[in-house]
PDB file of C-alpha atoms in Angstrom:
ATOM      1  CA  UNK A 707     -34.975 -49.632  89.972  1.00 54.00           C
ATOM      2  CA  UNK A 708     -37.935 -47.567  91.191  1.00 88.00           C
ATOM      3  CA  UNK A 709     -38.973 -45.730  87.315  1.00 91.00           C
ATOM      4  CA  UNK A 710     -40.709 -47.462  84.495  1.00 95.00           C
ATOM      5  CA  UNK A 711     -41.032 -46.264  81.207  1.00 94.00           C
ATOM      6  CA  UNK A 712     -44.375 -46.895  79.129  1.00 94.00           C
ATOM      7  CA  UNK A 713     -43.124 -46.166  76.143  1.00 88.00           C
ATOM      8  CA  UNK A 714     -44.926 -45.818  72.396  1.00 76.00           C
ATOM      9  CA  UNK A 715     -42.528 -46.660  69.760  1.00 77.00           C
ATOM     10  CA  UNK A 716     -45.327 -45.420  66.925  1.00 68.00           C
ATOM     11  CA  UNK A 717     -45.313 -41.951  68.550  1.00 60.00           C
ATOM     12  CA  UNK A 718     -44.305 -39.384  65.923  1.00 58.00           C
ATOM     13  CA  UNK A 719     -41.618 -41.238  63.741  1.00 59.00           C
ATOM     14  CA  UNK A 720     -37.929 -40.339  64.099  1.00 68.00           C
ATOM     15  CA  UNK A 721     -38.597 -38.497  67.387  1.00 70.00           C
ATOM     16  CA  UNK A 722     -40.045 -42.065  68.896  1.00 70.00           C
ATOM     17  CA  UNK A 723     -36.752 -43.403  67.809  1.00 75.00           C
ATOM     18  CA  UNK A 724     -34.073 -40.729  68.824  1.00 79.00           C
ATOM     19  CA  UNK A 725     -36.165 -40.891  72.229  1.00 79.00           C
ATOM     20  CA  UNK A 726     -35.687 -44.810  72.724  1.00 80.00           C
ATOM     21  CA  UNK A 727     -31.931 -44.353  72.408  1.00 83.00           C
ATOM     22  CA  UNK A 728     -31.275 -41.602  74.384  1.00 84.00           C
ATOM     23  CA  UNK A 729     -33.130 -43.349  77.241  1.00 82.00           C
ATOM     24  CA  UNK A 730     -31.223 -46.542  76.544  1.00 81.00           C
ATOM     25  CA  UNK A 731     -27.655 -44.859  76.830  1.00 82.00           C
ATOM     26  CA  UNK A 732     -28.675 -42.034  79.646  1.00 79.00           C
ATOM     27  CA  UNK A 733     -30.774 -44.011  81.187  1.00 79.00           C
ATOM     28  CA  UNK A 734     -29.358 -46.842  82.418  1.00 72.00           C
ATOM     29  CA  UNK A 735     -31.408 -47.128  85.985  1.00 81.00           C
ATOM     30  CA  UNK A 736     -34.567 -47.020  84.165  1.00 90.00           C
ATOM     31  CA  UNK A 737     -37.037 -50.112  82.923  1.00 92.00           C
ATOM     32  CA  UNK A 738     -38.460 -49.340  79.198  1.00 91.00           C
ATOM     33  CA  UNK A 739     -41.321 -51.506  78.274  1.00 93.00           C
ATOM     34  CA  UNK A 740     -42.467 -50.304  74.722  1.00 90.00           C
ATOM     35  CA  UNK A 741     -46.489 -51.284  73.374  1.00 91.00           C
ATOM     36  CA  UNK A 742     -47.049 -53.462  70.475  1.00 86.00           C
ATOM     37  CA  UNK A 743     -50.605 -52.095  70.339  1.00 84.00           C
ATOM     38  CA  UNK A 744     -53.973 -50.518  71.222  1.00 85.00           C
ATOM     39  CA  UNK A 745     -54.450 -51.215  74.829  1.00 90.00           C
ATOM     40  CA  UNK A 746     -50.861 -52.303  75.761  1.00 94.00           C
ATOM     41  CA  UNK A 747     -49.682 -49.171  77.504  1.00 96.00           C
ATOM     42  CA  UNK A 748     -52.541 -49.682  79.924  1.00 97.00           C
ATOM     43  CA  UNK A 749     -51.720 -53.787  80.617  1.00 97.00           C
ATOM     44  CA  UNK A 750     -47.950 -52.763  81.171  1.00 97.00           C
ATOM     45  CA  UNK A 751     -48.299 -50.095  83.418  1.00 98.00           C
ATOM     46  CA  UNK A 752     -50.671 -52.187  85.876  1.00 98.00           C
ATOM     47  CA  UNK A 753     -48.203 -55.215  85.395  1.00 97.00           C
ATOM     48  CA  UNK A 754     -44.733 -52.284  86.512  1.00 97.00           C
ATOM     49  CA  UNK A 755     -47.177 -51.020  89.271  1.00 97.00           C
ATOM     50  CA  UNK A 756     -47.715 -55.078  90.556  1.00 96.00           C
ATOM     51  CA  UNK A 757     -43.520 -55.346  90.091  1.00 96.00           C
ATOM     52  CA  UNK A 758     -43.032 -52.536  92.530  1.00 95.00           C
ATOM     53  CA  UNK A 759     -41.849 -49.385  90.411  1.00 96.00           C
ATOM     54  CA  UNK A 760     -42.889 -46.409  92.181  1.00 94.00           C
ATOM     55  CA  UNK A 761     -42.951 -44.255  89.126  1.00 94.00           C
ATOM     56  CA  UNK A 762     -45.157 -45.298  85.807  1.00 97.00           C
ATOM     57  CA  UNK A 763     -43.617 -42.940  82.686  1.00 95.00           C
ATOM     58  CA  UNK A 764     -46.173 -42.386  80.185  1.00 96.00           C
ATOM     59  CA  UNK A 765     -44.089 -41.678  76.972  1.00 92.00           C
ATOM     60  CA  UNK A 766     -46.155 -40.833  74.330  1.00 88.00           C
ATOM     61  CA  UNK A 767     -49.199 -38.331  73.440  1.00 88.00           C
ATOM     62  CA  UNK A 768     -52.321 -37.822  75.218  1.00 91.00           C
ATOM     63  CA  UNK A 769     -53.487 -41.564  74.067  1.00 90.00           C
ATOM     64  CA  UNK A 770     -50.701 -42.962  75.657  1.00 92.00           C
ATOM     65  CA  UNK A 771     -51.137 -40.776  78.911  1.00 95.00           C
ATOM     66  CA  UNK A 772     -54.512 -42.009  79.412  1.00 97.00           C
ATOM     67  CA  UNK A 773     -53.834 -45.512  78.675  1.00 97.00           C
ATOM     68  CA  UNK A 774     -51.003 -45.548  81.271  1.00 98.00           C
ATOM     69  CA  UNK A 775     -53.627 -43.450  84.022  1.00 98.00           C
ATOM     70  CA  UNK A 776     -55.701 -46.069  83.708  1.00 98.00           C
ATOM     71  CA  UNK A 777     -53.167 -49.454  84.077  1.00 98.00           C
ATOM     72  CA  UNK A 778     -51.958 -47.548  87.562  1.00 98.00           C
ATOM     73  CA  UNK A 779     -55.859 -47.565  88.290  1.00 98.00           C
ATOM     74  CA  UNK A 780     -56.442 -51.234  87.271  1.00 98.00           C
ATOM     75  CA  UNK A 781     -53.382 -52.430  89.553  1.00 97.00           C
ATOM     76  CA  UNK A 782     -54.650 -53.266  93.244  1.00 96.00           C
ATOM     77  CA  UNK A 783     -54.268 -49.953  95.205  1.00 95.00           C
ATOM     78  CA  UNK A 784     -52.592 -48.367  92.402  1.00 96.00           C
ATOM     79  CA  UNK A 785     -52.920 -44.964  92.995  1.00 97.00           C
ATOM     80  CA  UNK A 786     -51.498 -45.121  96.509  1.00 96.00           C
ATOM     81  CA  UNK A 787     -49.148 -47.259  95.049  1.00 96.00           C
ATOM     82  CA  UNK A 788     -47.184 -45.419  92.117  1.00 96.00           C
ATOM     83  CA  UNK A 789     -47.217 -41.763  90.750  1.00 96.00           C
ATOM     84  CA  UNK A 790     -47.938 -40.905  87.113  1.00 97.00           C
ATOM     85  CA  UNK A 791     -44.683 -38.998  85.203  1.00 96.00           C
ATOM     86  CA  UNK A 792     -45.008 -37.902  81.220  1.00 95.00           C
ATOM     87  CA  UNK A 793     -43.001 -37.367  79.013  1.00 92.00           C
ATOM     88  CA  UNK A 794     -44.129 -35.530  75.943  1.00 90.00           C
ATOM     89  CA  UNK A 795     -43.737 -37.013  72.661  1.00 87.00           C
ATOM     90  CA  UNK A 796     -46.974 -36.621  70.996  1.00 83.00           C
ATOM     91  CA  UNK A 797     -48.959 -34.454  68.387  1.00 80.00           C
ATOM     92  CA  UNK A 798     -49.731 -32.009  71.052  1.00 86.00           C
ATOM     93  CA  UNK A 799     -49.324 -33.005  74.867  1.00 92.00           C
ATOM     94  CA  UNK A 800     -52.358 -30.842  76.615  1.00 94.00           C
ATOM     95  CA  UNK A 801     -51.658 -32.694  79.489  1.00 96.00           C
ATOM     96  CA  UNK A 802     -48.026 -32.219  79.624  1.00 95.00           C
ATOM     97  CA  UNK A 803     -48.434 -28.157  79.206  1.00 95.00           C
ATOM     98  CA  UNK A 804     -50.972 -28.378  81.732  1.00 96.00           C
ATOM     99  CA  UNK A 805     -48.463 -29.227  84.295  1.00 95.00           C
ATOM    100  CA  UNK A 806     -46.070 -26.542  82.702  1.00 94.00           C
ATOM    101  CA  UNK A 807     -43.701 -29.477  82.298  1.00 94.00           C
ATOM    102  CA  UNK A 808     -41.031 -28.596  79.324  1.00 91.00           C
ATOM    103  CA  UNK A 809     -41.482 -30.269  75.814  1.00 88.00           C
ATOM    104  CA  UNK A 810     -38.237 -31.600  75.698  1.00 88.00           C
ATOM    105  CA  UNK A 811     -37.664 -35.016  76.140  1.00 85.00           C
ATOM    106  CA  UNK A 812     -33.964 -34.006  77.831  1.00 87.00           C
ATOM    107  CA  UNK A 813     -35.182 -31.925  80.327  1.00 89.00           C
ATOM    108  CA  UNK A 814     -37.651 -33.866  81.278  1.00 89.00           C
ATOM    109  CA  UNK A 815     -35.260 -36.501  82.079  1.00 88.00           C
ATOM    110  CA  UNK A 816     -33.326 -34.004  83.974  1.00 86.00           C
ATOM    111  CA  UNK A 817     -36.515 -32.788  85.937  1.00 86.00           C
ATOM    112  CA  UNK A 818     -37.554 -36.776  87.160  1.00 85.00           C
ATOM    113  CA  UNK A 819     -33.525 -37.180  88.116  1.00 80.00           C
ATOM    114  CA  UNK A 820     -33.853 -34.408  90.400  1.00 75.00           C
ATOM    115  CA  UNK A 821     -34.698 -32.034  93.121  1.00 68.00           C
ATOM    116  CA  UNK A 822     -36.898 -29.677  90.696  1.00 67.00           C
ATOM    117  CA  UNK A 823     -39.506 -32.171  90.875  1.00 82.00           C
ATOM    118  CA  UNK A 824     -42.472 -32.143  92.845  1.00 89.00           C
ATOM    119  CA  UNK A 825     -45.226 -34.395  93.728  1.00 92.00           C
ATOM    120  CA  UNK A 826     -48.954 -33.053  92.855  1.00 94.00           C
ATOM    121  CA  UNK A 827     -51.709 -34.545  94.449  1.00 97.00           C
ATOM    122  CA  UNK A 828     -54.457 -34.004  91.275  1.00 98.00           C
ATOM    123  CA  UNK A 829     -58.277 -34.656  90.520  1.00 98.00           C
ATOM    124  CA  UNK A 830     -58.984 -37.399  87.994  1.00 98.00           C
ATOM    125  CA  UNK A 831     -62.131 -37.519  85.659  1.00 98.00           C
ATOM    126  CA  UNK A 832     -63.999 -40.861  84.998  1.00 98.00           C
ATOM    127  CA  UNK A 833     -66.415 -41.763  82.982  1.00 98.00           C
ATOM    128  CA  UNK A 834     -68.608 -44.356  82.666  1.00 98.00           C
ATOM    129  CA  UNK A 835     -69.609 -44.737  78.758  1.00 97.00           C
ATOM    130  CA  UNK A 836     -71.683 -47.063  76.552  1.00 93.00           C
ATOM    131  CA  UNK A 837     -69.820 -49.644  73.697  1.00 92.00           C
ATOM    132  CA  UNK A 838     -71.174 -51.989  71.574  1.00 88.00           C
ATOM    133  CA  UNK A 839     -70.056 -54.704  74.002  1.00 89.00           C
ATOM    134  CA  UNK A 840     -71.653 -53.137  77.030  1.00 92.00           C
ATOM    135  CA  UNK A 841     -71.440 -50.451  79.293  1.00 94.00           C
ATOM    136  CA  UNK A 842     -67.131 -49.512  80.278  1.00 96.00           C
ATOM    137  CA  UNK A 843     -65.519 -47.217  82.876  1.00 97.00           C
ATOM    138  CA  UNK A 844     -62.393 -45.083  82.218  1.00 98.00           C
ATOM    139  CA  UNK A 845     -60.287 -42.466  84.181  1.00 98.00           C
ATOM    140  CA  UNK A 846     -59.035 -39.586  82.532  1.00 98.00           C
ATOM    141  CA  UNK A 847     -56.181 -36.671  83.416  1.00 98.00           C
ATOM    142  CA  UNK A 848     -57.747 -33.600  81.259  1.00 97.00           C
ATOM    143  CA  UNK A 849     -60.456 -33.653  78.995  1.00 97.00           C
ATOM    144  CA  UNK A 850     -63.973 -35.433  77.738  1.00 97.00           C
ATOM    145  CA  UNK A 851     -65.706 -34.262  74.635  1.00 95.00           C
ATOM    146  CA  UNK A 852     -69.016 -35.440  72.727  1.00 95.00           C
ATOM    147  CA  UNK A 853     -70.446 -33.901  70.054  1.00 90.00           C
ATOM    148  CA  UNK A 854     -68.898 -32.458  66.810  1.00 87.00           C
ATOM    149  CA  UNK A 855     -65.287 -32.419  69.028  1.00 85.00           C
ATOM    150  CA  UNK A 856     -65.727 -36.773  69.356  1.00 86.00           C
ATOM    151  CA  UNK A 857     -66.925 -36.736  66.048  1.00 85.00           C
ATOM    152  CA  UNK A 858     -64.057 -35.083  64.559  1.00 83.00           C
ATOM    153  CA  UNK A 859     -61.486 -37.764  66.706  1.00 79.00           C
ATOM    154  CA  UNK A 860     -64.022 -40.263  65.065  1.00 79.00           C
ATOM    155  CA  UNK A 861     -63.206 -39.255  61.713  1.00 73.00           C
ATOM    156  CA  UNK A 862     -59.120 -38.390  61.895  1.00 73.00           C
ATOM    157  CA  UNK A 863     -56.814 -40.396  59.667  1.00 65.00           C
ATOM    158  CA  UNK A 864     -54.262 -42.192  61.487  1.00 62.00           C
ATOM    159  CA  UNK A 865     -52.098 -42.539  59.144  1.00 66.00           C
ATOM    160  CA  UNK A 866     -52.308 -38.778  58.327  1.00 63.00           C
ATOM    161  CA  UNK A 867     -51.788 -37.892  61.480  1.00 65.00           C
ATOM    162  CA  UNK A 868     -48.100 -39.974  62.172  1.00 65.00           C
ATOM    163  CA  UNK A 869     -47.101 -37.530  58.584  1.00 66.00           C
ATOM    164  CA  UNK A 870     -48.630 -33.871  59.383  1.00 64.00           C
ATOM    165  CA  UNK A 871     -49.592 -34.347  63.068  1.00 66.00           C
ATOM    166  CA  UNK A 872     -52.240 -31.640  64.086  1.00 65.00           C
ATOM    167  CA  UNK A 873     -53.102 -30.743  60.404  1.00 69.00           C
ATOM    168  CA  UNK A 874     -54.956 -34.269  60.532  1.00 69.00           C
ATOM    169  CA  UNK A 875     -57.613 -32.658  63.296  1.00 67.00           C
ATOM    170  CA  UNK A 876     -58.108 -30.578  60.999  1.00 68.00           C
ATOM    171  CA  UNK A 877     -58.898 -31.999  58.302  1.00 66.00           C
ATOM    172  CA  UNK A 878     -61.489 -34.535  60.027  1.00 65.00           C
ATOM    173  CA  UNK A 879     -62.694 -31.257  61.812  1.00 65.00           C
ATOM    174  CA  UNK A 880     -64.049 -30.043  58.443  1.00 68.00           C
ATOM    175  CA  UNK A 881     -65.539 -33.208  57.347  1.00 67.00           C
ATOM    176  CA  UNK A 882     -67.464 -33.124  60.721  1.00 66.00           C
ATOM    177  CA  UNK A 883     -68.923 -30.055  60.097  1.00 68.00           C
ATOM    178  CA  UNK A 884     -70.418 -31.403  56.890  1.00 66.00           C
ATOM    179  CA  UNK A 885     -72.769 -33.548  58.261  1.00 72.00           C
ATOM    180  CA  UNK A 886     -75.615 -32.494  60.968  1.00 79.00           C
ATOM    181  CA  UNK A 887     -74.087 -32.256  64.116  1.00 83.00           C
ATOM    182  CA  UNK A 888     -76.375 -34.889  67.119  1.00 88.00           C
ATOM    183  CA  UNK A 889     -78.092 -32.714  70.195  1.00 93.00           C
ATOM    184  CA  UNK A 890     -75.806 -33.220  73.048  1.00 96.00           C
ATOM    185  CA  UNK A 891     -77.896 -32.941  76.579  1.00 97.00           C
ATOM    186  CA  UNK A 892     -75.767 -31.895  79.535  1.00 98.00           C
ATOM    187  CA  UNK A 893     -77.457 -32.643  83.225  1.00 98.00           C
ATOM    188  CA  UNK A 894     -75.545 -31.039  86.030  1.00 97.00           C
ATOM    189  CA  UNK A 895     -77.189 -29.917  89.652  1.00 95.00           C
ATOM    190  CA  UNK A 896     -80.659 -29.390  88.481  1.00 94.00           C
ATOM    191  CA  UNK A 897     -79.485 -27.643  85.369  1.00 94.00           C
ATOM    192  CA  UNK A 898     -79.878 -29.020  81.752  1.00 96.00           C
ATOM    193  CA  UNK A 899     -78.315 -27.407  78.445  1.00 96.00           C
ATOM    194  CA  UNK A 900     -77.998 -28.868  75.011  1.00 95.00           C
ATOM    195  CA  UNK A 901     -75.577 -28.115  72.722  1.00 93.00           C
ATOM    196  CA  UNK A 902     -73.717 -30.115  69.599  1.00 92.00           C
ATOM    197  CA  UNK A 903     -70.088 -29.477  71.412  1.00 91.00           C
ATOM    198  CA  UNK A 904     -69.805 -30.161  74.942  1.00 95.00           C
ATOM    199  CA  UNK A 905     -66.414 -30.372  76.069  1.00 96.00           C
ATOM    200  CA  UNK A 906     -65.689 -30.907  79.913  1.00 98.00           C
ATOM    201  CA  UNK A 907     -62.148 -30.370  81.328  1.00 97.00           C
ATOM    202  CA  UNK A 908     -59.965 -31.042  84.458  1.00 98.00           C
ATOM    203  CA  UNK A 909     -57.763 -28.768  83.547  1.00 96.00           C
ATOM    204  CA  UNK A 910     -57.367 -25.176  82.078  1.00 95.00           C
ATOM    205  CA  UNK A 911     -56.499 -26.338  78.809  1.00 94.00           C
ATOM    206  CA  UNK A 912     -57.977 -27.335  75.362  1.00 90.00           C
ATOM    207  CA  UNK A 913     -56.199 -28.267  72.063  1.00 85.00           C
ATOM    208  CA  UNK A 914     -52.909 -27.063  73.247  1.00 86.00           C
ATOM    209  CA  UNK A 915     -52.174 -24.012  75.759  1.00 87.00           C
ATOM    210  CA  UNK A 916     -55.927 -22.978  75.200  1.00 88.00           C
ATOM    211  CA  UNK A 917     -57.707 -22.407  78.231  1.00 91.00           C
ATOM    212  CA  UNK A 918     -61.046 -23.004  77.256  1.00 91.00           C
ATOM    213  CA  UNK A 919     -62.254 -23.659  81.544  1.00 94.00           C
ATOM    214  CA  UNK A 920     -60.498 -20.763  82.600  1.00 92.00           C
ATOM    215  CA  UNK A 921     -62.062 -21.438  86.021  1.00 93.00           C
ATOM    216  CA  UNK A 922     -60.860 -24.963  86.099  1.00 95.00           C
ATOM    217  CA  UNK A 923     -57.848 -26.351  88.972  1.00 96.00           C
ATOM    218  CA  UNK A 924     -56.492 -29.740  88.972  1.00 97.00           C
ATOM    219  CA  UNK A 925     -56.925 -29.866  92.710  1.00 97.00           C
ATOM    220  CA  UNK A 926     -60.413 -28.210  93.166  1.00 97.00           C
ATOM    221  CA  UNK A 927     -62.896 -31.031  93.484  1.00 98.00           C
ATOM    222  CA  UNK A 928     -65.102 -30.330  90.550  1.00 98.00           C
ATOM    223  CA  UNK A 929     -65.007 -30.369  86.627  1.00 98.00           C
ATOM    224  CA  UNK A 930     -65.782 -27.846  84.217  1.00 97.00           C
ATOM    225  CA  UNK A 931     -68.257 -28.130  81.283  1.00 97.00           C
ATOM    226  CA  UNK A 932     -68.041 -25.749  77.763  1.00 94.00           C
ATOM    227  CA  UNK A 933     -71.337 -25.976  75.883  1.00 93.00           C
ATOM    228  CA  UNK A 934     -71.549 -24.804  72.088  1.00 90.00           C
ATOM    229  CA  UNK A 935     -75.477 -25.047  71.540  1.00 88.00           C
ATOM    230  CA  UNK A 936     -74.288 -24.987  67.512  1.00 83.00           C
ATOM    231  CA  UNK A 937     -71.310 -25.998  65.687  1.00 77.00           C
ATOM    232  CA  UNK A 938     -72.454 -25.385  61.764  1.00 68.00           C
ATOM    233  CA  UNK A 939     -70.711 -23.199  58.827  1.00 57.00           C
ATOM    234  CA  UNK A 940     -72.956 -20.291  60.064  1.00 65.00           C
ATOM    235  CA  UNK A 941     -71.354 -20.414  63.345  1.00 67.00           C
ATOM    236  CA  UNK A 942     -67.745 -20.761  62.907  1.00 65.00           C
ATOM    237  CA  UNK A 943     -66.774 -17.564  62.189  1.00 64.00           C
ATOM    238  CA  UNK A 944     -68.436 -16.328  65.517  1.00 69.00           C
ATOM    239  CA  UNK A 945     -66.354 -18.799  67.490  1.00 63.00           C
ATOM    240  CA  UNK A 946     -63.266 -17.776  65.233  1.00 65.00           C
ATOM    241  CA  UNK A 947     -63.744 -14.200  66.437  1.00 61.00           C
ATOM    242  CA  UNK A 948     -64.088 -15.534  70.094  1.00 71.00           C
ATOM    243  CA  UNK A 949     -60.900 -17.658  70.190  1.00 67.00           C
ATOM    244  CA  UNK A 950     -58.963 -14.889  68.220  1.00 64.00           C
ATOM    245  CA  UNK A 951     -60.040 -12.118  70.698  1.00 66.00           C
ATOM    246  CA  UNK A 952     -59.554 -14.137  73.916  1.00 68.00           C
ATOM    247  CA  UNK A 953     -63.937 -13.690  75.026  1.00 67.00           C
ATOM    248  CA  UNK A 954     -64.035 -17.468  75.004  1.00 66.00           C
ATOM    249  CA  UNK A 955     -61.883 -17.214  78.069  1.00 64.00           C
ATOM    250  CA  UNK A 956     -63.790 -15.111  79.941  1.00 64.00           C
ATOM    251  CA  UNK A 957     -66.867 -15.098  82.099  1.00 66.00           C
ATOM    252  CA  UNK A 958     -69.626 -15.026  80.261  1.00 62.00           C
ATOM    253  CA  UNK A 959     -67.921 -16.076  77.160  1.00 59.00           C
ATOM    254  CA  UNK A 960     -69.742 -19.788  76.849  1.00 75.00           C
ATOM    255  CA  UNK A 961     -72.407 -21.139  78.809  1.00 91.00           C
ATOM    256  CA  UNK A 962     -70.377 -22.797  81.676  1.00 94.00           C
ATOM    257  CA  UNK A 963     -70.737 -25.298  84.306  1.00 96.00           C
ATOM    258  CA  UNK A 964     -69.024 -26.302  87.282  1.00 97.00           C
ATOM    259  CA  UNK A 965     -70.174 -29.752  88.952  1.00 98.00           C
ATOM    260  CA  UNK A 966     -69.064 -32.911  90.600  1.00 98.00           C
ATOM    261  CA  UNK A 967     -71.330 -34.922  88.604  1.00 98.00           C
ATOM    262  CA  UNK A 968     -72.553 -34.477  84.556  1.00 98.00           C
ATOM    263  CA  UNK A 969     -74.764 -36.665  82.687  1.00 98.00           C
ATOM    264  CA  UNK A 970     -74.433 -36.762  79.020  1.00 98.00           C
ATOM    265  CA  UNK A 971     -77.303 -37.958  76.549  1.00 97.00           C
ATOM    266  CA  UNK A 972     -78.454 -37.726  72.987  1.00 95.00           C
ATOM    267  CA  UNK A 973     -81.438 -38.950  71.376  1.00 89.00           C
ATOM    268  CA  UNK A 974     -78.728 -40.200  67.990  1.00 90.00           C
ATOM    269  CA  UNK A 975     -75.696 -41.599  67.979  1.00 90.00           C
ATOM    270  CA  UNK A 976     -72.826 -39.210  69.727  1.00 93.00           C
ATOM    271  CA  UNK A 977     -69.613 -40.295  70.167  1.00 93.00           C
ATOM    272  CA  UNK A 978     -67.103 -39.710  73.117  1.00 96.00           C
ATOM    273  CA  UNK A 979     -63.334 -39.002  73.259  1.00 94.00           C
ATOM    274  CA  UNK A 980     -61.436 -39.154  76.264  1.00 97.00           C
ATOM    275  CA  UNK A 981     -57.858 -37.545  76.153  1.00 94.00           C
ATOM    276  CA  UNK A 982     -58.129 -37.227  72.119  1.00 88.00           C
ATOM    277  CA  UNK A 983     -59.252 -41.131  71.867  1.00 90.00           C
ATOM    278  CA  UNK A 984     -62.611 -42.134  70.845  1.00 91.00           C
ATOM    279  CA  UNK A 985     -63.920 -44.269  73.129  1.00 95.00           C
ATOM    280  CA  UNK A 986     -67.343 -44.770  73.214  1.00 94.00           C
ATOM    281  CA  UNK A 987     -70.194 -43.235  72.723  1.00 95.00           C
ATOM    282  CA  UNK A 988     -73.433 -41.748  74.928  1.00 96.00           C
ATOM    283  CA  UNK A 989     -74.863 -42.098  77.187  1.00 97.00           C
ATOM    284  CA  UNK A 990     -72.190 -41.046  80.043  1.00 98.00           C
ATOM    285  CA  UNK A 991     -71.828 -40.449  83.410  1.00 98.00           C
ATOM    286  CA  UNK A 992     -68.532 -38.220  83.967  1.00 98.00           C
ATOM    287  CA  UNK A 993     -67.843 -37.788  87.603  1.00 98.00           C
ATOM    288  CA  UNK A 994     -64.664 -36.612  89.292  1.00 98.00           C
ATOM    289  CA  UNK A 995     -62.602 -38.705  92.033  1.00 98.00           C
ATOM    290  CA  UNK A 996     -61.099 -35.773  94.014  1.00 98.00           C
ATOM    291  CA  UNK A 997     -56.933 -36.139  94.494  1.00 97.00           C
ATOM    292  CA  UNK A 998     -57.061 -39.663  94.022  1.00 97.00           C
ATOM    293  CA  UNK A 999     -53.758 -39.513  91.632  1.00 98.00           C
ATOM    294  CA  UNK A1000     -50.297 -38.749  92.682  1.00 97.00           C
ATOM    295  CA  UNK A1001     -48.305 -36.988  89.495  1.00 97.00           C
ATOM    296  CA  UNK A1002     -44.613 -35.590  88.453  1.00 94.00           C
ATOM    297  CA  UNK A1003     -44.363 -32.155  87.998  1.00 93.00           C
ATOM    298  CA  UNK A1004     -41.910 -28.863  87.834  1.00 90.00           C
ATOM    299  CA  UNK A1005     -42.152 -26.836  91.508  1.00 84.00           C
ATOM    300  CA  UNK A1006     -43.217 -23.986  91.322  1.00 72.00           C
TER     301      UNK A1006
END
């Protein structure tokens, strides 16, 4: 038995549940270990990586992903070890549509049982954050925010969420924007901007299939940085128009960075999200680890 499936039974409701049983009965020659909480997708996929399963399954949203990136990590030689698979069953599974993997759960099944699958050899992110109970390292697949973007992750209803899904973004979205955003400063190569969103990405895309670092490759050594320098009422409908027309995709559409290394600070409290999960706050240190993860996706 060479796949394990890390998998989160709280993940959208009836689709969680329809998912465990058709793994169960389809299945049969793969290991599900569900969570029973915060953190437990990360301590079960080091413990599947120390039994020997050659595949860790992250089944789930983004949260889950993340969690699971980082067990393989925490597992001695885990990377060269075991290769990351997903399978989508989240609010809104950037990472998943980042590898162009399909969003349902059946074909995804079909795609890990056979020759369509291919082996990337990808970038990972990690950043090293402050807590209140000390400084903490963390990998991630796709995306790091501060700012009004962490702010808004800060401020999302959990509870909402499981009922409307990406409504509940939303929603906390607008209550950020009713406070006074903190200065973000960026540090990069000799270069310093400030902005109150700074969003820095692995991959192409943001939110869904948005691909806010249009310039950005999972394979190409370096991460991409988005700065906002303001996020207020009085700038929305400027970035609205952006978005909607497609500039903010385009050179010269943001102020942009490309770098190996970024440095993060702010004079008040910021907060930082990794994958869509708060998880600290600033200052940071986000640096990338070039191909250092092995991960399921469609050939192309």
């Amino acid at each position: 038995m060479s796949v394990c499936v890390i998998f989160n039974p709280a993940a959208r409701g009836e689709k969680a549940k329809k998912f465990r049983a058709y793994i169960e009965e389809s299945q049969s020659g793969w290991a599900l270990k569900p969570t029973t909480g915060p953190g437990g997708a990360r301590r079960l996929a080091a413990e599947a990586v120390g039994e020997g399963f050659k595949t860790i399954v992250a089944a789930g949203g983004d949260g889950t992903l993340n969690e699971v990136l980082n067990g393989i990590a925490d597992a001695p030689n885990g990377f060269s070890s075991a290769r990351l698979a997903v399978l989508p069953l989240g609010t809104i599974n950037v990472f998943a549509r980042e590898l162009r993997l399909p969003l349902d759960i059946k074909k995804v099944c079909t795609l890990l049982d056979s020759d369509g699958a291919a082996e990337l050899q990808m970038d990972v992110g990690c950043a090293e954050y402050s807590t209140s109970a000390g400084s903490e390292r963390r990998y991630f697949a796709q995306l790091a925010g501060a700012g009004f973007d962490a702010r808004s992750v800060e401020l999302v209803n959990w509870e909402i969420k499981k009922k409307v899904g990406p409504a509940a973004y939303v929603v906390a979205g607008l209550q950020a924007l009713a406070a006074k955003q903190p200065q973000v400063s960026i540090h990069a190569d000799g270069q310093e901007h400030t902005g109150e969103l700074i969003l820095i990405g692995n991959g192409k895309f943001y939110g869904g299939s948005f691909p806010i670092f249009h310039k950005s490759d999972l394979q190409d050594g370096v991460l991409d940085a988005v700065i906002f320098p303001k996020v207020n009422w009085q700038s929305l409908p400027g970035h609205v128009f952006d978005f909607l027309s497609g500039r903010m995709f385009k050179e010269g559409g943001s102020i942009y960075l490309q770098a190996k290394e970024f440095t993060l600070r702010a004079e008040a409290h910021a907060a930082l999200q990794l994958e869509g999960e708060l998880v600290g706050e600033l200052p940071a240190k986000i640096t990338i680890v070039p191909k250092a993860l092995r991960v399921v996706a469609p050939r192309t």
